[in-house]
Amino acid sequence: MNQYRVLIDANDEKGLVHKVSSIFFNYDLNILSNSEFVDKESNKFFMRSVVEGAVNKKELSDAVATVLPENSSVKVIEPKKKNIIIMATKELHALGDILIRHEAGELEANILAVVSNYNKLESLVEKFDIPYITISHEGLEREEHEQKIIECINAYESVDYIVLAKYMRILTPKFVKAFDEKIMNIHHSFLPAFIGANPYKQAYERGVKIIGATAHFVNNNLDEGPIIAQEVIHINHAYSWKDMQRSGKDVEKVVLSRALKLALEDRIFVYENKTVIF
Amino acid sequence: MNQYRVLIDANDEKGLVHKVSSIFFNYDLNILSNSEFVDKESNKFFMRSVVEGAVNKKELSDAVATVLPENSSVKVIEPKKKNIIIMATKELHALGDILIRHEAGELEANILAVVSNYNKLESLVEKFDIPYITISHEGLEREEHEQKIIECINAYESVDYIVLAKYMRILTPKFVKAFDEKIMNIHHSFLPAFIGANPYKQAYERGVKIIGATAHFVNNNLDEGPIIAQEVIHINHAYSWKDMQRSGKDVEKVVLSRALKLALEDRIFVYENKTVIF
Amino acid sequence: MNQYRVLIDANDEKGLVHKVSSIFFNYDLNILSNSEFVDKESNKFFMRSVVEGAVNKKELSDAVATVLPENSSVKVIEPKKKNIIIMATKELHALGDILIRHEAGELEANILAVVSNYNKLESLVEKFDIPYITISHEGLEREEHEQKIIECINAYESVDYIVLAKYMRILTPKFVKAFDEKIMNIHHSFLPAFIGANPYKQAYERGVKIIGATAHFVNNNLDEGPIIAQEVIHINHAYSWKDMQRSGKDVEKVVLSRALKLALEDRIFVYENKTVIF
Amino acid sequence: MNQYRVLIDANDEKGLVHKVSSIFFNYDLNILSNSEFVDKESNKFFMRSVVEGAVNKKELSDAVATVLPENSSVKVIEPKKKNIIIMATKELHALGDILIRHEAGELEANILAVVSNYNKLESLVEKFDIPYITISHEGLEREEHEQKIIECINAYESVDYIVLAKYMRILTPKFVKAFDEKIMNIHHSFLPAFIGANPYKQAYERGVKIIGATAHFVNNNLDEGPIIAQEVIHINHAYSWKDMQRSGKDVEKVVLSRALKLALEDRIFVYENKTVIF
């Protein structure tokens, strides 16, 4: 008996749950969990089922597709470790949290490598027997530097997600396009407040009483990709912006790890610059 | 076109979603939302569907029942205001919050009456043109007093829920049994911590850093009925137990109103002294 | 024995706590609680002491002033009810919460009147024996309308705070100036995200996972005054913007009541478009 | 110019702030931050000041003591790394979080060693060049086993705190007494709910909607020492107790690290089985 995650993204119409569950029934699959959502405004139907049984994935996927409207998407996925590459710069809290969770067996992931524009985190990463690749940006045009990273990543056979764990350089549209919907970032603010550079300083100047962090997929517009997870903490007047930054780290690492976990468990659908999360 | 809430509680077996959604399809019902949960440990299946169409409720209910295992429960409910009676003693925060929400049209409820053992809240309640019935416990045995309240409640044709909005007297098993699974209480602590009298004083003595409130259905064992909703707030050493009590009121009213809303929208299943909430 | 709240706002220099506490000691005052904060960046010192004893307020204030640097501010306040006017439009949740707290004796306030541009909330407010004054904006220029409200407010001898409990009209700088640092507003978003109109719709479009509310003093720039309190709740993809709006109401009322309570207890200092809150 | 943390714990009497701040003034010390708390019920005064200047610690401590009532405690501490020993069993999340924070320079601590009754975490800990000492309990009486650990710890010259990062064995009063007020534990529940073994299973059985974790100092009665920090997360009916356990780990590590940070920064006073935290 195997488990399969069935992910459906379709235009809504009457009877979809019935039709899809009929297929599961015909293939003698037991439904372990089932989540559906209909966005009335855009008339979209989303479904994530975890089923148990013995079936050929391609065959099941094709069978489900026959009962869906045109232009639907069906994925049948067997739970297994996904391949991820982490990009970082100099800060270790977000990266460190992922490394520890990985070590603890909490993540369905193989970390293929950590890629950084500095070598500062090398000794930490190598403690965990994970390759650390420094690709310095010094003396390089932005595009040249990114091209080197793209080549580095593409040298791996299969990369499911690229996790920006406080990678502090802006990515060009070309880079983003090369890994469409695969790049996940942690932004150190409660988006859309404080877009751009040094959000903690902005937050300090504005005198906010709450700060936060946002994990999102990266698209062409900086800090404007689909939001996956957000979290906040309360602060007060006694926090300097350095204090905010320090406290913010705890939120950042929690949110990024939570978003990564959702992605690894195939719980995220992206549409219209938003996410549906089951 | 009408909406119906279909609530199913059954022993789990393969194909239930398929079978139930077939019935919906046959009756030309559109599924607006759908939630299922299987408790593997007790092999129980719960489903709440909101469907749209035109159907005879009894007929739909019977049709669904034919595809379920024996000893299942099916309810088909048309959304409409439920009848509630509120019981209070002297404190007005929880009662007041319900009155204001009711006035704002936030609650799917008719408040038939407020019943209290004191007349202290009478002038407030009558501002809202809601009957206030004082049934003093003075000079009465507990059973006599409760008997009077039971008669008062039973004088109403149909009572869906009895909401204890800081009713500060312990109910006997006889009273509880008279309104089985209909009595909802707010307990002023994060249950199961600080069961019993004066939980804020207990919390103060223990030096906790968080206090909370718990809304639950009432069963025979005081403070041990199925939990519906819980919420907490952070406190610190500077809080006296009076301060905790004051701050706790805000949590109490939020939690009770949240639980009441869930009940009024038929989102709660009770089993094994727990709740499933969709 | 009386209680006094002593509020000091001064440029920082060495020995201020010592000098001020010497004055308290000389006047035989017992310190019940004491909070200080130094903003290093702007070299500002803030102190709020609650002292107990018997003293002439003016004398104490003058005595404290003698030990402070020039251009300092000292206030000695005896705890008593402050006079507030509430402004609202059509929504009753935030107003209702204040009315209930007032009725419960939770607020150190006299509500002089509720002023609205509609008569929709009149019957609710009058239940509580509080004057309701409708000043319609229909057929009036904005300045004319505001002038009428200003006159209405100024007819009261002393108004400590004007609370905008979902008053849905933008105020002109003239109005704001007339009641400088006295106007408190609840903005239905987590500022500075979603400034301006219909923040819930903006939040929906952006696909955020958290929504919030912000209580702030009003200054000339809409939604940019000093923030007093903020709170958030988690939401998910299933929330329409109407759902966000509905859920947001609970946050709005909590935050506004919290901010009002802080003001009534003289716990807020304003400087550089920020607040220090003790 | 040095910084000093001055910690005062005294019976309350009028003028303490004045008298202590006079001493600071006389020694030409600048107050960077100042927190006081008076527990009226027990008539206790607590003060934590951070002052800047140049002074002999012993001299300052003695001078402050002269102005305090009898039986007061004064500590003058220069901020520097404290020595800690971590005890763990097999789970790495709480330990791992401390190791990463230590590596990131977030903690004012030297980790002298990790002591465990299993060797499971050895390879992780040694990655960080921290000694890992396995002291198996197999074949030993509880007292014998503890005696070995006591000797191991006492072999270090100075140990400020012993951090139980999911050390899963109950400590005897003898052990606790050997390191009085130095042992900090993370309990995997929101104390005082679910004292004792397998709190997640207890929480599951009770059907709670919130789970939490509690960091506390250890005293003779298991799970009853002074609480330092607590945090919670919301859960729902879909959580098995294994799910609760998994999610609970994130709370546990956050709370333990927060409590440890408070201790390292000398922010905790303990009295009457409670904590005052500045």
PDB file of C-alpha atoms in Angstrom, chain B residues 92-93 96-97 99-101 103-104 106 123-124 127-129 246 249-250 253-254 261, chain C residues 92-93 96-97 99-101 103-104 106 123-124 127-129 246 249-250 253-254 261:
ATOM      1  CA  LEU B  92     -21.861  41.991  32.267  1.00  0.00           C
ATOM      2  CA  HIS B  93     -18.814  41.742  29.976  1.00  0.00           C
ATOM      3  CA  GLY B  96     -22.774  42.572  26.953  1.00  0.00           C
ATOM      4  CA  ASP B  97     -20.602  41.342  24.111  1.00  0.00           C
ATOM      5  CA  LEU B  99     -25.970  41.679  23.215  1.00  0.00           C
ATOM      6  CA  ILE B 100     -23.924  44.057  21.070  1.00  0.00           C
ATOM      7  CA  ARG B 101     -23.176  41.382  18.470  1.00  0.00           C
ATOM      8  CA  GLU B 103     -27.729  44.133  17.946  1.00  0.00           C
ATOM      9  CA  ALA B 104     -25.171  44.390  15.136  1.00  0.00           C
ATOM     10  CA  GLU B 106     -23.599  39.334  13.722  1.00  0.00           C
ATOM     11  CA  SER B 123     -31.620  47.395  33.248  1.00  0.00           C
ATOM     12  CA  LEU B 124     -28.887  46.599  30.705  1.00  0.00           C
ATOM     13  CA  LYS B 127     -32.376  48.339  27.023  1.00  0.00           C
ATOM     14  CA  PHE B 128     -32.189  45.763  24.242  1.00  0.00           C
ATOM     15  CA  ASP B 129     -35.869  44.785  24.529  1.00  0.00           C
ATOM     16  CA  ARG B 246      -9.829  42.239  34.705  1.00  0.00           C
ATOM     17  CA  LYS B 249     -12.621  39.335  30.946  1.00  0.00           C
ATOM     18  CA  ASP B 250     -11.528  40.371  27.482  1.00  0.00           C
ATOM     19  CA  LYS B 253     -15.954  37.419  26.063  1.00  0.00           C
ATOM     20  CA  VAL B 254     -14.009  36.797  22.869  1.00  0.00           C
ATOM     21  CA  LYS B 261     -20.955  31.645  16.573  1.00  0.00           C
TER      22      LYS B 261
ATOM     23  CA  LEU C  92     -21.637  49.666  15.839  1.00  0.00           C
ATOM     24  CA  HIS C  93     -19.026  47.099  16.874  1.00  0.00           C
ATOM     25  CA  GLY C  96     -20.758  49.116  21.157  1.00  0.00           C
ATOM     26  CA  ASP C  97     -17.679  47.707  22.829  1.00  0.00           C
ATOM     27  CA  LEU C  99     -20.511  51.480  25.559  1.00  0.00           C
ATOM     28  CA  ILE C 100     -20.510  48.079  27.231  1.00  0.00           C
ATOM     29  CA  ARG C 101     -17.173  48.690  28.922  1.00  0.00           C
ATOM     30  CA  GLU C 103     -21.565  50.435  31.446  1.00  0.00           C
ATOM     31  CA  ALA C 104     -19.433  47.834  33.213  1.00  0.00           C
ATOM     32  CA  GLU C 106     -14.201  49.465  33.105  1.00  0.00           C
ATOM     33  CA  SER C 123     -31.391  54.022  19.210  1.00  0.00           C
ATOM     34  CA  LEU C 124     -28.446  51.973  20.471  1.00  0.00           C
ATOM     35  CA  LYS C 127     -30.400  52.948  25.392  1.00  0.00           C
ATOM     36  CA  PHE C 128     -27.367  53.914  27.445  1.00  0.00           C
ATOM     37  CA  ASP C 129     -28.681  57.393  28.274  1.00  0.00           C
ATOM     38  CA  ARG C 246     -16.177  40.679   9.492  1.00  0.00           C
ATOM     39  CA  LYS C 249     -14.175  43.964  13.418  1.00  0.00           C
ATOM     40  CA  ASP C 250     -13.185  41.891  16.427  1.00  0.00           C
ATOM     41  CA  LYS C 253     -12.807  46.865  18.736  1.00  0.00           C
ATOM     42  CA  VAL C 254     -10.180  45.209  20.915  1.00  0.00           C
ATOM     43  CA  LYS C 261      -7.809  52.639  28.214  1.00  0.00           C
TER      44      LYS C 261
END
